[in-house]
Coordinates of C-alpha atoms in Angstrom, one line a residue:
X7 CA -105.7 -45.4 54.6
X8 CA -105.2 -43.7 51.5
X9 CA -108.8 -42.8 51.3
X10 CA -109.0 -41.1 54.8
X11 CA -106.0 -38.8 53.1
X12 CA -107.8 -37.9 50.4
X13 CA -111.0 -37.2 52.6
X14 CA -108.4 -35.2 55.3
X15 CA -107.0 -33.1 52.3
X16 CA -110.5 -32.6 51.1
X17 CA -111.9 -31.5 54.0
X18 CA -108.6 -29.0 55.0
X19 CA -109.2 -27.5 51.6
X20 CA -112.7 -26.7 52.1
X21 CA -112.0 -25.5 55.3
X22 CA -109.4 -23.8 53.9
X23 CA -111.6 -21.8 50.8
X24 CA -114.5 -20.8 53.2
X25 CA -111.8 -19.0 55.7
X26 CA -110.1 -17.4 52.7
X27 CA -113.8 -16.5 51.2
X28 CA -114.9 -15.0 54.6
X29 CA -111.3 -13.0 54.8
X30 CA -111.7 -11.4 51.3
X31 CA -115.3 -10.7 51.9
X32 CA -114.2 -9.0 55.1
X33 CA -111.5 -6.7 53.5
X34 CA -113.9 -6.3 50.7
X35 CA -116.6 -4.8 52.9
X36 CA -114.3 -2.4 54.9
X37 CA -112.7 -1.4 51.5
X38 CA -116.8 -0.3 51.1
X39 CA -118.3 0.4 54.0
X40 CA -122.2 1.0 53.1
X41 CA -123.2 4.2 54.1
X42 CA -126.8 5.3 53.4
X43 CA -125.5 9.0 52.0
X44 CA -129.3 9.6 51.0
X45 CA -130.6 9.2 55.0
X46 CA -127.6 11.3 55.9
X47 CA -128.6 13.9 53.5
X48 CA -132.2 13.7 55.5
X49 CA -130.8 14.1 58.5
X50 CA -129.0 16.7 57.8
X51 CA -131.2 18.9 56.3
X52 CA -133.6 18.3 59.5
X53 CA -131.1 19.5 61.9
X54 CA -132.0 23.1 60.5
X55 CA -135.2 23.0 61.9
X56 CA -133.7 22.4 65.2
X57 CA -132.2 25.4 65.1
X58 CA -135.3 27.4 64.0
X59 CA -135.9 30.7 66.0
X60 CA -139.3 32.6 65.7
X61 CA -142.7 31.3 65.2
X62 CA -142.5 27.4 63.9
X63 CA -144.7 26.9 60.4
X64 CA -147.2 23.8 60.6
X65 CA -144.9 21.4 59.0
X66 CA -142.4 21.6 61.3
X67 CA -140.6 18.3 61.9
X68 CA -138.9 18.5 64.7
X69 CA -141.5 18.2 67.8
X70 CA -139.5 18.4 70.6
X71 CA -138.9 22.5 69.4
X72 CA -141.9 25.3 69.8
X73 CA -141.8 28.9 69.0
X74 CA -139.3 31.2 70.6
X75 CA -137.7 34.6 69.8
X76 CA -141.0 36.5 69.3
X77 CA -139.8 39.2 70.7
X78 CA -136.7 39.4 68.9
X79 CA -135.9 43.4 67.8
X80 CA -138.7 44.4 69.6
X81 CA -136.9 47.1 72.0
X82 CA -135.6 48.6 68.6
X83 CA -138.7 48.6 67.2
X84 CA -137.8 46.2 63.8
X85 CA -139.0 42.7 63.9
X86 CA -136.3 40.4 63.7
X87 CA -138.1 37.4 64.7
X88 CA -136.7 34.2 62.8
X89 CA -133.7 33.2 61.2
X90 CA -131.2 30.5 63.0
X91 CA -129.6 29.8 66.6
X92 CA -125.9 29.4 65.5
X93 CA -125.1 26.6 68.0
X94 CA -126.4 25.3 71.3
X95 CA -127.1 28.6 72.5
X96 CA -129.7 31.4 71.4
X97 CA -127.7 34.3 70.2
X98 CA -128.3 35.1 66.7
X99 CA -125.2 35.8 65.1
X100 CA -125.3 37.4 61.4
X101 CA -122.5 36.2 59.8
X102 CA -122.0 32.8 60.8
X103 CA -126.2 32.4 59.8
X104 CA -125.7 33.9 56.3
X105 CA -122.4 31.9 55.8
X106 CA -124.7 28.7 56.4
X107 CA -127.0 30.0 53.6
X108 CA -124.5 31.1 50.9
X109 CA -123.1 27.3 51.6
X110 CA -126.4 25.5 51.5
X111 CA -127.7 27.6 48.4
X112 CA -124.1 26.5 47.1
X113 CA -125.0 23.1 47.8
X114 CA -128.4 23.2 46.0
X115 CA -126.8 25.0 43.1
X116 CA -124.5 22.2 42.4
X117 CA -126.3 19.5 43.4
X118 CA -129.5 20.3 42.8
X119 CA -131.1 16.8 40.7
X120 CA -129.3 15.1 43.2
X121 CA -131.0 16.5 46.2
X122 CA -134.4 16.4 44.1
X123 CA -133.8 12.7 43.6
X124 CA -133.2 11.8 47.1
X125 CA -136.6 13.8 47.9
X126 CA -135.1 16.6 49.7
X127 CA -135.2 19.4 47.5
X128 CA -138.1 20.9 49.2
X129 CA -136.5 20.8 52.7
X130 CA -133.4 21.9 51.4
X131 CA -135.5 25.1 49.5
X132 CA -137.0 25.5 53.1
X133 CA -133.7 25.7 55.1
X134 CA -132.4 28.5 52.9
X135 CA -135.3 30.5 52.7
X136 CA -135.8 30.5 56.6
X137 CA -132.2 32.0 56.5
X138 CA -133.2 34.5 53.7
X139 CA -136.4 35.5 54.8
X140 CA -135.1 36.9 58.2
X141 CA -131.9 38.7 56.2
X142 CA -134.8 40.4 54.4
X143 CA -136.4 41.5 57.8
X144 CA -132.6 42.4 58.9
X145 CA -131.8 45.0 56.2
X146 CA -134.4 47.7 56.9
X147 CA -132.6 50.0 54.5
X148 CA -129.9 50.4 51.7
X149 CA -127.0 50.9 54.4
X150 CA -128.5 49.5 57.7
X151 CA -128.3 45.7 58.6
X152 CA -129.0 44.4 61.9
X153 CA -125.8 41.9 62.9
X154 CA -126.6 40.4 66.2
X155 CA -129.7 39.3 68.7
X156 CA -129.0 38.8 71.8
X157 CA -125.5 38.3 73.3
X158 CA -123.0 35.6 73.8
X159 CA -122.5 36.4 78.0
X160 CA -125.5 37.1 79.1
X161 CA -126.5 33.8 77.2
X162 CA -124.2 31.9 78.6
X163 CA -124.9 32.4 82.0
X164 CA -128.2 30.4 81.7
X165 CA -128.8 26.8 80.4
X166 CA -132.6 27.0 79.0
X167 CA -135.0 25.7 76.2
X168 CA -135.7 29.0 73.8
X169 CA -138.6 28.2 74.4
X170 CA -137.9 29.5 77.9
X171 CA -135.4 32.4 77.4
X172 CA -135.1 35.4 80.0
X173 CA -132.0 36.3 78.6
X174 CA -130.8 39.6 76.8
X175 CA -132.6 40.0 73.4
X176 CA -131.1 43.1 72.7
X177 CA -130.5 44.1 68.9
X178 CA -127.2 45.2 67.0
X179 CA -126.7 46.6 63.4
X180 CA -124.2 48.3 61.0
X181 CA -124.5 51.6 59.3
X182 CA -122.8 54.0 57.7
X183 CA -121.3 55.1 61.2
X184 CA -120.6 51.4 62.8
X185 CA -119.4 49.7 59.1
X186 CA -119.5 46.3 59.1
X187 CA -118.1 44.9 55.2
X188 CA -117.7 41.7 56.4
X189 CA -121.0 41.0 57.4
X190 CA -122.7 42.9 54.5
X191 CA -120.7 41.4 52.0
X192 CA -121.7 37.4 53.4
X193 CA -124.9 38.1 53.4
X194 CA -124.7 39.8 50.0
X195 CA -123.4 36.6 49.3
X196 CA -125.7 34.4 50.9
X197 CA -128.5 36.6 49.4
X198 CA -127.2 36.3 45.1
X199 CA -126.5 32.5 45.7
X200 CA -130.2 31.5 47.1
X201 CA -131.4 34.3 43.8
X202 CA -129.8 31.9 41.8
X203 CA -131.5 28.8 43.4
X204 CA -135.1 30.2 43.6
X205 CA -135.1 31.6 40.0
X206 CA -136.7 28.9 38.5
X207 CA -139.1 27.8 41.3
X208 CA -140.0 31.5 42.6
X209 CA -138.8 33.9 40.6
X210 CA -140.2 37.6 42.4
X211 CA -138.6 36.3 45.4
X212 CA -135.2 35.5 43.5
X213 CA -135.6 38.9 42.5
X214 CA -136.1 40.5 45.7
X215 CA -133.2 38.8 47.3
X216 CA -131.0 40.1 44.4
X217 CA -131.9 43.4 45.0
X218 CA -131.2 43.1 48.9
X219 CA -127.8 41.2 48.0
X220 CA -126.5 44.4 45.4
X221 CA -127.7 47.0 48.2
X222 CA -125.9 44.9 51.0
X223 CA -122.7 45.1 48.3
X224 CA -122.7 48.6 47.9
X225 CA -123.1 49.3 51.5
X226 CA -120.3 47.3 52.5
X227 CA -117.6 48.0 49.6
X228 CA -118.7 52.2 50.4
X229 CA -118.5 52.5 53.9
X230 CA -115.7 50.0 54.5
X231 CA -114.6 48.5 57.9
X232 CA -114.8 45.1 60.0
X233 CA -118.5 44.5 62.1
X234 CA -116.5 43.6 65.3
X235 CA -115.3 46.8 65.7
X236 CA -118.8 48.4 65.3
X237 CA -120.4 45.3 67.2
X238 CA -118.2 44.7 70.0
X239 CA -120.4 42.2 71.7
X240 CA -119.5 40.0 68.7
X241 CA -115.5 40.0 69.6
X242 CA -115.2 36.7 71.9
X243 CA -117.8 34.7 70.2
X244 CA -117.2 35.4 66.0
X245 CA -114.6 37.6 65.5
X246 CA -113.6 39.0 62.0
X247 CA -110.4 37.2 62.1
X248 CA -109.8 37.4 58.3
X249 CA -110.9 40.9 57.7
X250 CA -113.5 42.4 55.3
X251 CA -111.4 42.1 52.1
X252 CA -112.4 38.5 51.3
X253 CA -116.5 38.8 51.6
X254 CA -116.3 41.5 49.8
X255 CA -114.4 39.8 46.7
X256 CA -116.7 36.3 47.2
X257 CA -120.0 38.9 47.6
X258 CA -118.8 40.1 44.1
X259 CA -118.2 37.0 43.0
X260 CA -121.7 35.9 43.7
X261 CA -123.3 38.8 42.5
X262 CA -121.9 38.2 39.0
X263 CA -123.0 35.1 38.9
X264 CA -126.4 36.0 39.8
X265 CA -126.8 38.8 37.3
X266 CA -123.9 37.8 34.8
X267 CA -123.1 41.5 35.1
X268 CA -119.6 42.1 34.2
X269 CA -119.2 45.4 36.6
X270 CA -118.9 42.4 39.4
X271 CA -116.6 40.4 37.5
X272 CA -114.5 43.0 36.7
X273 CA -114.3 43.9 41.0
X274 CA -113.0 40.6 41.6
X275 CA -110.7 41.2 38.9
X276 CA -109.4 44.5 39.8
X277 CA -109.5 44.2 43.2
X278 CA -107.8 40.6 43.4
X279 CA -104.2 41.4 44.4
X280 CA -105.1 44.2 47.1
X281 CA -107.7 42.2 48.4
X282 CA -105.7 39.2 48.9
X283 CA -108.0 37.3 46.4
X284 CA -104.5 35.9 44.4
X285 CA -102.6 36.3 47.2
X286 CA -103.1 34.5 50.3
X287 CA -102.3 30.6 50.1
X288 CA -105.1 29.7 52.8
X289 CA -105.3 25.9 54.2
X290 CA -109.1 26.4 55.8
X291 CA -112.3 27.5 54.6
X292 CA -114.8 29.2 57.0
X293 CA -116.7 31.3 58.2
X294 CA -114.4 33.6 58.7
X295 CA -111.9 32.7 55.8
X296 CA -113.4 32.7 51.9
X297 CA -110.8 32.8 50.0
X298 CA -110.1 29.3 49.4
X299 CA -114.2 29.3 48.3
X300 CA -113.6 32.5 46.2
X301 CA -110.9 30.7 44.5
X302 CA -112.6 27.7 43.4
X303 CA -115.2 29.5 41.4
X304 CA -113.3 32.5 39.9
X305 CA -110.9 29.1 38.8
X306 CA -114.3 27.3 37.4
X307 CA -114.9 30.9 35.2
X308 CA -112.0 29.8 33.1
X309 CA -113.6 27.4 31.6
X310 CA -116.2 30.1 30.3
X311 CA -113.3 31.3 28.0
X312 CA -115.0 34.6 26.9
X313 CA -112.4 36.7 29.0
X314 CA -110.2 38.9 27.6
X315 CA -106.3 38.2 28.4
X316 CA -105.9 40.3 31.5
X317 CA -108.8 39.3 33.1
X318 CA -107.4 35.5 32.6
X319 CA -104.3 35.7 33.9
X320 CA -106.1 37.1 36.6
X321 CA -108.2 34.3 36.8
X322 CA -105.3 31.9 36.4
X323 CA -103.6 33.4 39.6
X324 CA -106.5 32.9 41.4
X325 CA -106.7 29.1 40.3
X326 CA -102.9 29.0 41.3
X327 CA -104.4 29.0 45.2
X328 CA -107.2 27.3 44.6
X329 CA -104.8 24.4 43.9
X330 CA -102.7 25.0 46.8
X331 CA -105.4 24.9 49.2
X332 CA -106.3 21.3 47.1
X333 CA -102.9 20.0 47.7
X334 CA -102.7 21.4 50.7
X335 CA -105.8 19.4 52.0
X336 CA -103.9 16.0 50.0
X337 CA -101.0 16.4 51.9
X338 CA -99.2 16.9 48.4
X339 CA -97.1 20.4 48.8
X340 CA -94.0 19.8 49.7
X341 CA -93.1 23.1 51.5
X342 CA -94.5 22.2 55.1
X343 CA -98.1 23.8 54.3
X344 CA -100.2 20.9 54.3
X345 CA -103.1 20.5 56.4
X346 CA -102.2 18.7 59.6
X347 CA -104.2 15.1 59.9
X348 CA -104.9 12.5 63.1
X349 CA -103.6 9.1 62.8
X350 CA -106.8 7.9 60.9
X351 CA -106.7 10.2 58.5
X352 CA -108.9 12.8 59.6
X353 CA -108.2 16.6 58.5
X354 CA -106.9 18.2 61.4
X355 CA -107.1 22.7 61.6
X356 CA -107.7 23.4 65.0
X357 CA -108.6 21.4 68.4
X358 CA -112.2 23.6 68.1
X359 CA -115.1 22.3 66.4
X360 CA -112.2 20.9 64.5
X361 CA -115.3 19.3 62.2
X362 CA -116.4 22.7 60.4
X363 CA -113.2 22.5 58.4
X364 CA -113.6 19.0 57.7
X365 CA -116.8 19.5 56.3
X366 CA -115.8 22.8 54.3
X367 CA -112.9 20.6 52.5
X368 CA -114.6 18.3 51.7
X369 CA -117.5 20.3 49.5
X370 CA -114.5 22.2 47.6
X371 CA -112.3 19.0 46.9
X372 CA -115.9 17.1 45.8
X373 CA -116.9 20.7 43.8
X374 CA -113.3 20.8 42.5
X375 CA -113.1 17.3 41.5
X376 CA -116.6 17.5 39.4
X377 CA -114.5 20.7 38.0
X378 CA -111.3 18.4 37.0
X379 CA -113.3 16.2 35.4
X380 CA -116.0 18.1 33.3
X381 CA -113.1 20.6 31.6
X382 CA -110.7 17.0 31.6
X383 CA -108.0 18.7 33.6
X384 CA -105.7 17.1 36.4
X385 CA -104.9 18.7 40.2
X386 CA -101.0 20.1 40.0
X387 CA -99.2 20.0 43.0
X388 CA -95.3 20.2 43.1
X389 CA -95.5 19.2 39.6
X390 CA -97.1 16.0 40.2
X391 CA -100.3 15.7 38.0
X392 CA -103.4 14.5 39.9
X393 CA -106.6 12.8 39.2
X394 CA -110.2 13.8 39.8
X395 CA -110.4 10.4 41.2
X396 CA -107.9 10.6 43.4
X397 CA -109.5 14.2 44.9
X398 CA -112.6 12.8 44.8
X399 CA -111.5 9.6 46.9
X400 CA -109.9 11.7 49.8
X401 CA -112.8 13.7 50.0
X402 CA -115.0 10.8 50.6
X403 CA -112.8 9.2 52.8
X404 CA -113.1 12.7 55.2
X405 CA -117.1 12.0 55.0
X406 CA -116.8 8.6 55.5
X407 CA -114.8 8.9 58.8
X408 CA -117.6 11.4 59.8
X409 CA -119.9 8.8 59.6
X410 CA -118.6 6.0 61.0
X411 CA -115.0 4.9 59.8
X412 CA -113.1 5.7 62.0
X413 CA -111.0 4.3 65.8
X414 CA -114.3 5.1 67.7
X415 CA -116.7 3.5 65.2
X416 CA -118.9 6.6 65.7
X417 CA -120.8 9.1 63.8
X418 CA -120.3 12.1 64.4
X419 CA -123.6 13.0 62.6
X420 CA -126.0 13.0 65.4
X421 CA -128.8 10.6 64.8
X422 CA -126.9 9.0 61.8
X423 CA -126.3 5.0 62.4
X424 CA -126.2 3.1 66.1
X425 CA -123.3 5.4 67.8
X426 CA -123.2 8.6 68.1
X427 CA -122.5 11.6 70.3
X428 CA -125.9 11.5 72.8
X429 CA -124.6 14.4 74.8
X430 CA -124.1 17.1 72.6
X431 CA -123.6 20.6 73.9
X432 CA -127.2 22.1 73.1
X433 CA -129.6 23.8 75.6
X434 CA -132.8 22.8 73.8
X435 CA -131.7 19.0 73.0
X436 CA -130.2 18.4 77.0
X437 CA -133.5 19.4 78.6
X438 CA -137.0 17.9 78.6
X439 CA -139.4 18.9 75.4
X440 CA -141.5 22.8 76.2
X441 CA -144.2 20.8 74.4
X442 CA -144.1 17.9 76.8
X443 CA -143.6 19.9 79.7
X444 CA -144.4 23.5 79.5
X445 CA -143.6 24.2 83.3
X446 CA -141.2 27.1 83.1
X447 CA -137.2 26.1 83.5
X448 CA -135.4 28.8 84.8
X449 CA -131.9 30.3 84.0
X450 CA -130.1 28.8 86.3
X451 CA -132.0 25.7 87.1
X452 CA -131.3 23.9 83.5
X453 CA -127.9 24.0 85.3
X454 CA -128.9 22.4 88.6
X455 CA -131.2 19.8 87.1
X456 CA -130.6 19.2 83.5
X457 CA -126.3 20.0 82.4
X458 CA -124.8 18.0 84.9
X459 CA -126.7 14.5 84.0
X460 CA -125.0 12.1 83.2
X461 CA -127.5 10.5 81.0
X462 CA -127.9 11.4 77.3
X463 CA -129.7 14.3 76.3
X464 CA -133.7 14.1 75.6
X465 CA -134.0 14.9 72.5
X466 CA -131.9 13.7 69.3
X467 CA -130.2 16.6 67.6
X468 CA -130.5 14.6 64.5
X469 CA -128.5 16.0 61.3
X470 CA -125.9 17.7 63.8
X471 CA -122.3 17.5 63.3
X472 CA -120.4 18.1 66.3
X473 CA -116.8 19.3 66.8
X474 CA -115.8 15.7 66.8
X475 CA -112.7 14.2 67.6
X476 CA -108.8 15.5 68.9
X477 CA -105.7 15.2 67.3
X478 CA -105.4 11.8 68.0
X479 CA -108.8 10.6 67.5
X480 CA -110.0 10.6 70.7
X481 CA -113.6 11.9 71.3
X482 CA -115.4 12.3 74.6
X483 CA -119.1 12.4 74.7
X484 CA -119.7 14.9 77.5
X485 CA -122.0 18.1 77.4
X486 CA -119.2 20.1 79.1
X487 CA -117.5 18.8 76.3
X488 CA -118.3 22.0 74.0
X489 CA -115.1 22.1 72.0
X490 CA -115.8 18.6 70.7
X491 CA -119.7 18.0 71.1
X492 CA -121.1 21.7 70.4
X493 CA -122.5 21.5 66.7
X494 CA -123.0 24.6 64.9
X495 CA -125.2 25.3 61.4
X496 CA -122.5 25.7 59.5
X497 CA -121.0 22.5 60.2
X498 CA -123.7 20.4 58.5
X499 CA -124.1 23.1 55.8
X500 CA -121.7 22.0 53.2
X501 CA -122.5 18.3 53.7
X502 CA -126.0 18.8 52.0
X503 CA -124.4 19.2 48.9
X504 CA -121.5 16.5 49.5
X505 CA -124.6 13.8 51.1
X506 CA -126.4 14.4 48.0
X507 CA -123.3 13.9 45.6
X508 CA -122.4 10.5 47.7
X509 CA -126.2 9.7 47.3
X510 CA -126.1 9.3 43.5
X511 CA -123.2 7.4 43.5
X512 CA -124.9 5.1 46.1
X513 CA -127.8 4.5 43.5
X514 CA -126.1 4.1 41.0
X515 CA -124.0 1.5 43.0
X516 CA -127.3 -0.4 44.5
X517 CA -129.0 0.0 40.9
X518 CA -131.0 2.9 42.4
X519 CA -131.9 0.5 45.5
X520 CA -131.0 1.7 49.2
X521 CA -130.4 0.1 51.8
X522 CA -132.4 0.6 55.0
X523 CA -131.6 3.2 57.1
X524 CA -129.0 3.0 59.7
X525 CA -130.8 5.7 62.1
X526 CA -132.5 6.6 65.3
X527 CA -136.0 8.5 64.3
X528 CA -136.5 11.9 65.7

C-alpha cells in the first residue's frame, strides 16, 4: 500500500513538472515571439517595386507588374516617366514620393551595415534612386518642379492595372508664379539625404542630387507659399495641412548635413522660433508633419559640441520637443497630450491609414533610443528619467504588433507570415497579371469584374503595410475597405531602417542563425 503512494506521488509530481515546464515555456515564447525581422526587411523593400511607374529595368522582381506611365509629361513636353504610384491608385503625387525617399535614405543612413548584412543594401540603394532619379527629371530648372501626374478624380473613377491606364496623365508643377515651399523643400530633403547615402558608392551622382537639393532650397525658401494652393488638384488627396514652414527647416537641416555647411545650420537656427521648429509640441510624424523628425536630429547635433552658446540653447529648445513627442508616444506626459493607443497597445493618431504613424514612431523612438544610449543620456518626461531600453522596448512592441502580435494574430505586412490582409485596396494587386493576360481591362470593367470579388486579390502586394486596424483592434479585410487595407509607400518606408535594426538584434540572438522564413513567395 505504501508503495502504490509513493508511486501515486511520484507519478502526480511528474505530471505535475511537465505541465509547469510546458506553462513557463509557453509564457516564455509569447514574452519572445520569433519574428524573422531580416525576411521582413526583404519584403519590404520589394513592395517598392510594386509601385514602380515607367519602364521596369531587367531585374525587376515583382512579375506580376510591366511597364506603365510612358507617357507621363508628354502633353507638356518634359519626360516624367518613372518615379512611384503613392498608393493603390496611379496618380503621382510629389510630396508624399519624396517624403518616402528622405525616409528610406534615412533609413540607409542609420542603418546601413545592418541592411548590408541582411543582403539588402542593394535593393534598398535601388528603391531610393528610382525615387531620385525621376526628382532629377522633375526639376527641369532652378525654380520649376513638376508636383503631380495625373489626378486623384479622374483616377478614381476607374479600377485598372497601370498597365492599362486611360485615365488623365496630365502634368502639374511650381514656379515662381504657382510657389510650392512645401514640396521643394521635401524633396530638397529627400534629395541631400540620398547625397549622403550614395557618396561613398557613386559619388558624381551624390553630387548631382546635392546640387538639385540646394536649387530646390533656394527656390522654395525665395518664392515662399504652400503647393496646394498653386496645385489645386492636390487639395482632397495630400493637402499641405502643416504648412511650408517645417520642410523648409528639415530641407535645411538636411542640407547641412550633406555639405556640413554652416549657412544651413545657422537657417535652422535662426529661423527655429518663427518657423515653429522649437515651438510646436507635435504628437505625429508624416508626411505632412516634420517637425517631430526635424527635432530629433537638430537634438542629435548636440552631441557635436562645436556650437557656440546661442546656437545650443537653440538646439536644446528643439530637443525640449523632441522629448515631448517621445513621451508623448510612451504615454508618459502627464498633461493629456499623449498619443491615444487601442486596447492592445497599438499607437492610435487617426482612424485613416492609422499605420503610417505607427511606423513613423517607431523609426524616431528606435533612432532616438540608439541616440540615448551612444551620448549615455536618459528620456525626461514629467521629471521621470527614462531608459534607452525602455524606448527601445515600446518601439519594438509597435513593430511586433504589426507583424503578428496582436487580437487578430495578423500581419499587417502583406506577404509577411501565414495571415495577412489578402484584399488590400490596390488596382494592380486585385486584378489578373498584364503579363499573364494582356487583353485590355477597361475603366470601368475592373469594377464590374475584378473590385467586388470576394476572393483575395491575384497578386501578393508583398512588403505592404496597410492602414491596419481601428481603435479597438478590429480589422476588416475588404478591398472597399480603403481606410484600413489601402497601403501607401510611405507606410513601409521607415520600417526598412527599423526591420534592419530588429535584424541584428535577431542575429545576434540566434548566434547569426535565422530562422526560416514565415512568408508567402511573390
Amino acid at each position: 500500500m505504501e508503495n502504490s503512494k509513493l508511486q501515486n506521488s511520484t507519478h502526480n509530481w511528474s505530471l505535475f513538472l511537465i505541465l509547469f515546464l510546458l506553462q513557463i515555456s509557453t509564457i516564455l515564447a509569447k514574452a519572445d515571439q520569433a519574428f524573422d525581422y531580416a525576411d521582413a526587411l526583404g519584403k519590404s523593400l520589394l513592395y517598392f517595386e510594386s509601385q514602380r511607374s515607367g519602364r521596369l529595368p531587367y531585374n525587376q522582381r515583382v512579375v506580376w507588374r510591366d511597364h506603365s506611365g510612358l507617357t507621363d509629361g508628354l502633353e507638356q513636353g518634359v519626360d516624367l516617366v518613372g518615379g512611384y504610384y503613392d498608393a493603390g491608385d496611379h496618380v503621382k503625387f510629389g510630396l508624399p514620393m519624396a517624403f518616402t525617399v528622405t525616409m528610406l535614405s534615412w533609413g540607409v543612413m542609420e542603418y546601413r551595415q545592418q541592411i548590408a548584412d541582411a543582403g539588402e543594401l542593394r535593393h534598398a540603394l535601388e528603391a531610393i534612386k528610382w525615387g531620385t532619379d525621376y526628382f532629377i527629371k522633375a526639376h527641369t530648372s532652378p525654380n520649376v518642379l513638376w508636383a503631380e501626374v495625373g489626378d486623384g478624380d479622374t483616377d478614381h473613377y476607374c479600377w485598372q492595372r497601370p498597365e492599362d491606364m486611360t485615365t488623365s496623365r496630365q502634368a502639374y508643377k511650381i514656379d515662381e508664379s504657382n510657389p510650392g515651399s512645401d514640396l521643394a523643400g521635401e524633396t530638397a530633403a529627400a534629395m541631400a539625404a540620398a547625397s549622403i547615402v550614395f557618396k561613398s558608392t557613386n559619388p558624381h551622382y551624390s553630387h548631382l542630387l546635392l546640387q538639385h537639393a540646394q536649387q530646390l532650397f533656394e527656390f522654395g525658401d525665395k518664392y515662399r507659399g504652400k503647393y496646394d494652393g498653386s496645385v489645386g488638384v492636390v487639395k482632397s488627396y495630400y493637402a499641405s495641412v502643416s504648412g511650408y514652414m517645417d520642410e523648409l527647416l528639415w530641407a535645411a537641416l538636411w542640407l547641412y548635413k550633406a555639405t556640413d555647411n554652416e549657412n544651413y545650420l545657422k537657417y535652422v537656427i535662426n529661423m527655429a522660433h518663427d518657423f515653429g521648429g522649437t515651438g510646436w509640441a507635435i504628437t505625429e510624424f508624416s508626411w505632412d508633419v516634420k517637425y517631430a523628425g526635424l527635432q530629433l536630429i537638430a537634438s542629435q547635433l548636440l552631441t557635436e559640441g562645436k556650437h557656440q552658446d546661442h546656437a545650443r540653447k537653440t538646439l536644446e529648445k528643439y530637443r525640449s520637443k523632441a522629448e515631448h513627442y517621445m513621451c508623448s508616444c510612451l504615454n508618459k506626459n502627464i498633461n493629456g497630450t499623449n498619443v491615444e493607443r487601442t486596447p492592445s497597445g497599438l499607437l492610435y493618431v487617426r482612424q485613416w491609414n492609422n499605420m503610417q504613424y505607427v511606423s513613423t514612431a517607431s523609426f524616431l523612438l528606435i533612432v532616438y533610443s540608439d541616440y540615448l544610449k551612444a551620448s549615455n543620456q536618459k528620456l525626461t518626461c514629467q521629471g521621470e528619467a527614462i531608459s534607452h531600453e525602455e524606448v527601445f522596448t515600446f518601439a519594438k512592441s509597435q513593430v511586433d504588433y504589426i507583424l503578428g502580435s496582436n487580437p487578430q494574430n495578423k500581419s499587417y505586412l502583406v506577404g509577411y507570415g501565414p495571415n495577412y490582409p489578402k484584399r488590400v485596396h490596390h488596382r494592380g494587386a486585385s486584378i489578373g497579371s498584364y503579363r499573364e493576360n494582356k487583353g485590355f481591362i477597361g475603366c470601368t470593367q475592373g469594377y464590374d469584374n475584378w473590385y467586388g470579388r470576394d476572393e483575395p486579390n491575384p497578386n501578393v502586394l508583398v512588403g505592404a503595410l496597410v492602414g491596419g486596424p481601428d481603435c479597438q483592434d478590429n480589422f476588416s479585410d475588404e478591398r472597399y475597405n480603403y481606410m484600413q487595407t489601402e497601403a501607401c509607400t510611405y507606410n513601409t518606408a521607415p520600417l526598412v531602417g527599423v526591420f534592419a535594426k530588429l535584424s541584428q538584434l535577431g542575429d545576434q540572438k540566434l548566434g547569426g542563425e535565422r530562422s526560416l522564413p514565415l512568408v508567402a513567395s511573390y
